[in-house]
Amino acid sequence: MKVILNVDVKSLGEEGDVKNVATGYARNFLLPRNLAVPYNATTAALFEARKAEIEARKEVKRANAKSLKEKLEGASFEVSMPAGSNGKLYGAVTTQVIADVLAKAGYEIERKRIELPGLAIKSVGNYHAVVHLYEAQVAEIKISVIAQGGAEVKSEAKSEAVAEENKAE
């Protein structure tokens, strides 16, 4: 079934796009929620009249994405994770961890838009991640993964405690 989207639908498209969708998806989800209207001559003419308005909104989104790209590429982000003495992390830095770090810095970016080299980062070091913004714009962000200060101290304290127990025996 052909529909015209009234608003941006994440998994489908943007406002004004003409999409072919399953009849059940249109009838049970898109149409009752007013996310789309059936495609016919009347609705096509209506959206053609609103085309300039829709394109202006898209242009604003493009400008916002460009400024966000410049801000993200100009900054570097630091992730502190517990790690062993050899530099291996006890956990892993995933897209969700990076999304949380970006949120703390004031950037609301979905984790699905973040792409890491491999599936996750599992050792201390400097890395680059790609953030997919609006349309084809992407930003490459710098991520520094560092070991938490307390992890090394705890392992030293444990080894000293074990050494003292061995002396006592």
PDB file of C-alpha atoms in Angstrom:
ATOM      1  CA  MET A   1       0.000   0.000   0.000  1.00  0.00           C
ATOM      2  CA  LYS A   2       1.329   3.430  -0.911  1.00  0.00           C
ATOM      3  CA  VAL A   3       1.287   6.075   1.825  1.00  0.00           C
ATOM      4  CA  ILE A   4       2.599   9.602   2.334  1.00  0.00           C
ATOM      5  CA  LEU A   5       4.238  10.228   5.716  1.00  0.00           C
ATOM      6  CA  ASN A   6       2.790  13.064   7.833  1.00  0.00           C
ATOM      7  CA  VAL A   7       5.757  13.108  10.240  1.00  0.00           C
ATOM      8  CA  ASP A   8       9.223  11.596  10.441  1.00  0.00           C
ATOM      9  CA  VAL A   9       9.000   7.877  11.233  1.00  0.00           C
ATOM     10  CA  LYS A  10      12.330   6.492  12.480  1.00  0.00           C
ATOM     11  CA  SER A  11      12.398   3.201  10.654  1.00  0.00           C
ATOM     12  CA  LEU A  12      10.554   4.358   7.547  1.00  0.00           C
ATOM     13  CA  GLY A  13      11.356   7.877   6.356  1.00  0.00           C
ATOM     14  CA  GLU A  14      10.727  11.581   6.691  1.00  0.00           C
ATOM     15  CA  GLU A  15       7.721  13.831   6.374  1.00  0.00           C
ATOM     16  CA  GLY A  16       6.425  14.010   2.814  1.00  0.00           C
ATOM     17  CA  ASP A  17       8.081  10.780   1.649  1.00  0.00           C
ATOM     18  CA  VAL A  18       5.966   8.412  -0.439  1.00  0.00           C
ATOM     19  CA  LYS A  19       6.536   4.831   0.768  1.00  0.00           C
ATOM     20  CA  ASN A  20       5.267   1.401  -0.161  1.00  0.00           C
ATOM     21  CA  VAL A  21       4.393  -0.446   3.065  1.00  0.00           C
ATOM     22  CA  ALA A  22       2.525  -3.597   4.000  1.00  0.00           C
ATOM     23  CA  THR A  23      -1.232  -3.088   4.115  1.00  0.00           C
ATOM     24  CA  GLY A  24      -1.471  -4.296   7.728  1.00  0.00           C
ATOM     25  CA  TYR A  25       1.339  -1.963   8.853  1.00  0.00           C
ATOM     26  CA  ALA A  26      -0.428   0.987   7.262  1.00  0.00           C
ATOM     27  CA  ARG A  27      -3.922   0.038   8.471  1.00  0.00           C
ATOM     28  CA  ASN A  28      -2.965  -0.953  12.042  1.00  0.00           C
ATOM     29  CA  PHE A  29      -0.080   1.381  12.868  1.00  0.00           C
ATOM     30  CA  LEU A  30       0.527   4.317  10.533  1.00  0.00           C
ATOM     31  CA  LEU A  31      -3.013   5.459   9.728  1.00  0.00           C
ATOM     32  CA  PRO A  32      -4.573   5.236  13.259  1.00  0.00           C
ATOM     33  CA  ARG A  33      -1.683   7.222  14.740  1.00  0.00           C
ATOM     34  CA  ASN A  34      -1.892   9.864  11.985  1.00  0.00           C
ATOM     35  CA  LEU A  35       1.705   9.121  10.961  1.00  0.00           C
ATOM     36  CA  ALA A  36       0.710   8.703   7.306  1.00  0.00           C
ATOM     37  CA  VAL A  37      -2.149   9.181   4.874  1.00  0.00           C
ATOM     38  CA  PRO A  38      -3.082   6.919   1.952  1.00  0.00           C
ATOM     39  CA  TYR A  39      -1.527   7.954  -1.347  1.00  0.00           C
ATOM     40  CA  ASN A  40      -4.056   9.278  -3.855  1.00  0.00           C
ATOM     41  CA  ALA A  41      -4.367  12.286  -6.140  1.00  0.00           C
ATOM     42  CA  THR A  42      -5.852  14.519  -3.424  1.00  0.00           C
ATOM     43  CA  THR A  43      -3.225  13.794  -0.753  1.00  0.00           C
ATOM     44  CA  ALA A  44      -0.417  13.984  -3.328  1.00  0.00           C
ATOM     45  CA  ALA A  45      -1.603  17.477  -4.346  1.00  0.00           C
ATOM     46  CA  LEU A  46      -1.859  18.513  -0.679  1.00  0.00           C
ATOM     47  CA  PHE A  47       1.721  17.449   0.020  1.00  0.00           C
ATOM     48  CA  GLU A  48       2.935  19.048  -3.190  1.00  0.00           C
ATOM     49  CA  ALA A  49       1.560  22.369  -1.900  1.00  0.00           C
ATOM     50  CA  ARG A  50       3.409  21.860   1.418  1.00  0.00           C
ATOM     51  CA  LYS A  51       6.653  20.826  -0.298  1.00  0.00           C
ATOM     52  CA  ALA A  52       8.427  24.160   0.289  1.00  0.00           C
ATOM     53  CA  GLU A  53       7.559  24.082   3.992  1.00  0.00           C
ATOM     54  CA  ILE A  54       8.801  20.498   4.343  1.00  0.00           C
ATOM     55  CA  GLU A  55      12.016  21.289   2.468  1.00  0.00           C
ATOM     56  CA  ALA A  56      12.647  24.283   4.762  1.00  0.00           C
ATOM     57  CA  ARG A  57      12.401  21.971   7.813  1.00  0.00           C
ATOM     58  CA  LYS A  58      14.823  19.543   6.197  1.00  0.00           C
ATOM     59  CA  GLU A  59      17.250  22.380   5.529  1.00  0.00           C
ATOM     60  CA  VAL A  60      17.130  23.362   9.215  1.00  0.00           C
ATOM     61  CA  LYS A  61      17.906  19.743  10.153  1.00  0.00           C
ATOM     62  CA  ARG A  62      20.851  19.720   7.735  1.00  0.00           C
ATOM     63  CA  ALA A  63      22.239  22.934   9.256  1.00  0.00           C
ATOM     64  CA  ASN A  64      21.835  21.547  12.790  1.00  0.00           C
ATOM     65  CA  ALA A  65      23.608  18.346  11.776  1.00  0.00           C
ATOM     66  CA  LYS A  66      26.479  20.319  10.257  1.00  0.00           C
ATOM     67  CA  SER A  67      27.002  22.402  13.401  1.00  0.00           C
ATOM     68  CA  LEU A  68      26.749  19.277  15.576  1.00  0.00           C
ATOM     69  CA  LYS A  69      29.350  17.586  13.360  1.00  0.00           C
ATOM     70  CA  GLU A  70      31.770  20.469  13.870  1.00  0.00           C
ATOM     71  CA  LYS A  71      31.247  20.409  17.652  1.00  0.00           C
ATOM     72  CA  LEU A  72      31.695  16.642  17.906  1.00  0.00           C
ATOM     73  CA  GLU A  73      34.813  16.549  15.754  1.00  0.00           C
ATOM     74  CA  GLY A  74      36.351  19.407  17.747  1.00  0.00           C
ATOM     75  CA  ALA A  75      35.927  17.622  21.067  1.00  0.00           C
ATOM     76  CA  SER A  76      37.465  14.475  22.488  1.00  0.00           C
ATOM     77  CA  PHE A  77      35.747  12.245  24.997  1.00  0.00           C
ATOM     78  CA  GLU A  78      37.232  10.263  27.862  1.00  0.00           C
ATOM     79  CA  VAL A  79      35.833   6.969  29.121  1.00  0.00           C
ATOM     80  CA  SER A  80      37.096   5.634  32.438  1.00  0.00           C
ATOM     81  CA  MET A  81      36.729   1.871  32.866  1.00  0.00           C
ATOM     82  CA  PRO A  82      38.149  -0.674  35.322  1.00  0.00           C
ATOM     83  CA  ALA A  83      41.119  -2.430  33.731  1.00  0.00           C
ATOM     84  CA  GLY A  84      43.833  -4.891  34.586  1.00  0.00           C
ATOM     85  CA  SER A  85      47.519  -4.040  34.767  1.00  0.00           C
ATOM     86  CA  ASN A  86      48.005  -5.277  31.175  1.00  0.00           C
ATOM     87  CA  GLY A  87      45.515  -2.704  29.811  1.00  0.00           C
ATOM     88  CA  LYS A  88      42.641  -5.119  29.177  1.00  0.00           C
ATOM     89  CA  LEU A  89      39.273  -3.809  30.318  1.00  0.00           C
ATOM     90  CA  TYR A  90      37.194  -5.846  32.755  1.00  0.00           C
ATOM     91  CA  GLY A  91      34.132  -4.833  30.787  1.00  0.00           C
ATOM     92  CA  ALA A  92      33.864  -3.332  27.316  1.00  0.00           C
ATOM     93  CA  VAL A  93      33.167   0.091  25.880  1.00  0.00           C
ATOM     94  CA  THR A  94      30.042  -0.316  23.760  1.00  0.00           C
ATOM     95  CA  THR A  95      27.928   2.104  21.792  1.00  0.00           C
ATOM     96  CA  GLN A  96      25.660   2.487  24.841  1.00  0.00           C
ATOM     97  CA  VAL A  97      28.612   3.572  27.018  1.00  0.00           C
ATOM     98  CA  ILE A  98      29.627   6.131  24.391  1.00  0.00           C
ATOM     99  CA  ALA A  99      26.030   7.369  24.073  1.00  0.00           C
ATOM    100  CA  ASP A 100      25.988   7.875  27.873  1.00  0.00           C
ATOM    101  CA  VAL A 101      29.290   9.809  27.766  1.00  0.00           C
ATOM    102  CA  LEU A 102      27.940  11.990  24.951  1.00  0.00           C
ATOM    103  CA  ALA A 103      24.719  12.586  26.913  1.00  0.00           C
ATOM    104  CA  LYS A 104      26.732  13.766  29.935  1.00  0.00           C
ATOM    105  CA  ALA A 105      28.549  16.174  27.611  1.00  0.00           C
ATOM    106  CA  GLY A 106      25.194  17.521  26.384  1.00  0.00           C
ATOM    107  CA  TYR A 107      24.825  15.668  23.058  1.00  0.00           C
ATOM    108  CA  GLU A 108      21.674  13.566  22.692  1.00  0.00           C
ATOM    109  CA  ILE A 109      22.658  10.886  20.188  1.00  0.00           C
ATOM    110  CA  GLU A 110      21.053   7.464  19.882  1.00  0.00           C
ATOM    111  CA  ARG A 111      23.367   4.513  20.344  1.00  0.00           C
ATOM    112  CA  LYS A 112      22.209   3.089  17.014  1.00  0.00           C
ATOM    113  CA  ARG A 113      23.813   6.036  15.254  1.00  0.00           C
ATOM    114  CA  ILE A 114      27.248   5.326  16.778  1.00  0.00           C
ATOM    115  CA  GLU A 115      29.595   2.962  14.985  1.00  0.00           C
ATOM    116  CA  LEU A 116      32.689   1.531  16.684  1.00  0.00           C
ATOM    117  CA  PRO A 117      35.674  -0.210  15.117  1.00  0.00           C
ATOM    118  CA  GLY A 118      34.649  -3.810  15.784  1.00  0.00           C
ATOM    119  CA  LEU A 119      31.740  -4.502  18.120  1.00  0.00           C
ATOM    120  CA  ALA A 120      33.263  -3.075  21.289  1.00  0.00           C
ATOM    121  CA  ILE A 121      36.478  -1.611  22.669  1.00  0.00           C
ATOM    122  CA  LYS A 122      38.170  -4.012  25.084  1.00  0.00           C
ATOM    123  CA  SER A 123      41.480  -2.374  25.927  1.00  0.00           C
ATOM    124  CA  VAL A 124      42.882   0.957  27.079  1.00  0.00           C
ATOM    125  CA  GLY A 125      43.904   3.420  24.351  1.00  0.00           C
ATOM    126  CA  ASN A 126      42.769   6.073  21.882  1.00  0.00           C
ATOM    127  CA  TYR A 127      40.055   5.227  19.377  1.00  0.00           C
ATOM    128  CA  HIS A 128      37.845   6.819  16.748  1.00  0.00           C
ATOM    129  CA  ALA A 129      34.112   6.223  16.441  1.00  0.00           C
ATOM    130  CA  VAL A 130      31.763   7.299  13.682  1.00  0.00           C
ATOM    131  CA  VAL A 131      28.478   9.046  14.486  1.00  0.00           C
ATOM    132  CA  HIS A 132      25.870   9.047  11.727  1.00  0.00           C
ATOM    133  CA  LEU A 133      24.009  12.352  11.828  1.00  0.00           C
ATOM    134  CA  TYR A 134      21.323  13.544   9.403  1.00  0.00           C
ATOM    135  CA  GLU A 135      21.228  12.078   5.878  1.00  0.00           C
ATOM    136  CA  ALA A 136      24.806  11.351   4.721  1.00  0.00           C
ATOM    137  CA  GLN A 137      26.613  13.506   7.287  1.00  0.00           C
ATOM    138  CA  VAL A 138      28.921  11.634   9.633  1.00  0.00           C
ATOM    139  CA  ALA A 139      31.192  12.862  12.412  1.00  0.00           C
ATOM    140  CA  GLU A 140      34.319  11.085  13.564  1.00  0.00           C
ATOM    141  CA  ILE A 141      34.797  11.454  17.325  1.00  0.00           C
ATOM    142  CA  LYS A 142      37.924  10.794  19.379  1.00  0.00           C
ATOM    143  CA  ILE A 143      37.557   8.510  22.381  1.00  0.00           C
ATOM    144  CA  SER A 144      40.233   7.969  25.019  1.00  0.00           C
ATOM    145  CA  VAL A 145      39.704   4.863  27.104  1.00  0.00           C
ATOM    146  CA  ILE A 146      41.611   5.076  30.374  1.00  0.00           C
ATOM    147  CA  ALA A 147      41.918   2.725  33.321  1.00  0.00           C
ATOM    148  CA  GLN A 148      40.158   3.798  36.493  1.00  0.00           C
ATOM    149  CA  GLY A 149      42.611   4.892  39.184  1.00  0.00           C
ATOM    150  CA  GLY A 150      41.129   2.654  41.880  1.00  0.00           C
ATOM    151  CA  ALA A 151      41.485  -0.630  39.948  1.00  0.00           C
ATOM    152  CA  GLU A 152      45.281  -0.704  40.048  1.00  0.00           C
ATOM    153  CA  VAL A 153      45.414   0.368  43.693  1.00  0.00           C
ATOM    154  CA  LYS A 154      42.984  -2.386  44.684  1.00  0.00           C
ATOM    155  CA  SER A 155      45.028  -5.065  42.911  1.00  0.00           C
ATOM    156  CA  GLU A 156      48.215  -3.827  44.642  1.00  0.00           C
ATOM    157  CA  ALA A 157      46.472  -3.824  48.029  1.00  0.00           C
ATOM    158  CA  LYS A 158      45.205  -7.374  47.453  1.00  0.00           C
ATOM    159  CA  SER A 159      48.658  -8.626  46.474  1.00  0.00           C
ATOM    160  CA  GLU A 160      50.156  -7.012  49.627  1.00  0.00           C
ATOM    161  CA  ALA A 161      47.454  -8.621  51.782  1.00  0.00           C
ATOM    162  CA  VAL A 162      48.174 -12.040  50.225  1.00  0.00           C
ATOM    163  CA  ALA A 163      51.922 -11.565  50.794  1.00  0.00           C
ATOM    164  CA  GLU A 164      51.320 -10.708  54.475  1.00  0.00           C
ATOM    165  CA  GLU A 165      49.124 -13.807  54.904  1.00  0.00           C
ATOM    166  CA  ASN A 166      51.855 -15.981  53.348  1.00  0.00           C
ATOM    167  CA  LYS A 167      54.461 -14.534  55.778  1.00  0.00           C
ATOM    168  CA  ALA A 168      52.200 -15.197  58.759  1.00  0.00           C
ATOM    169  CA  GLU A 169      51.911 -18.911  57.821  1.00  0.00           C
TER     170      GLU A 169
END
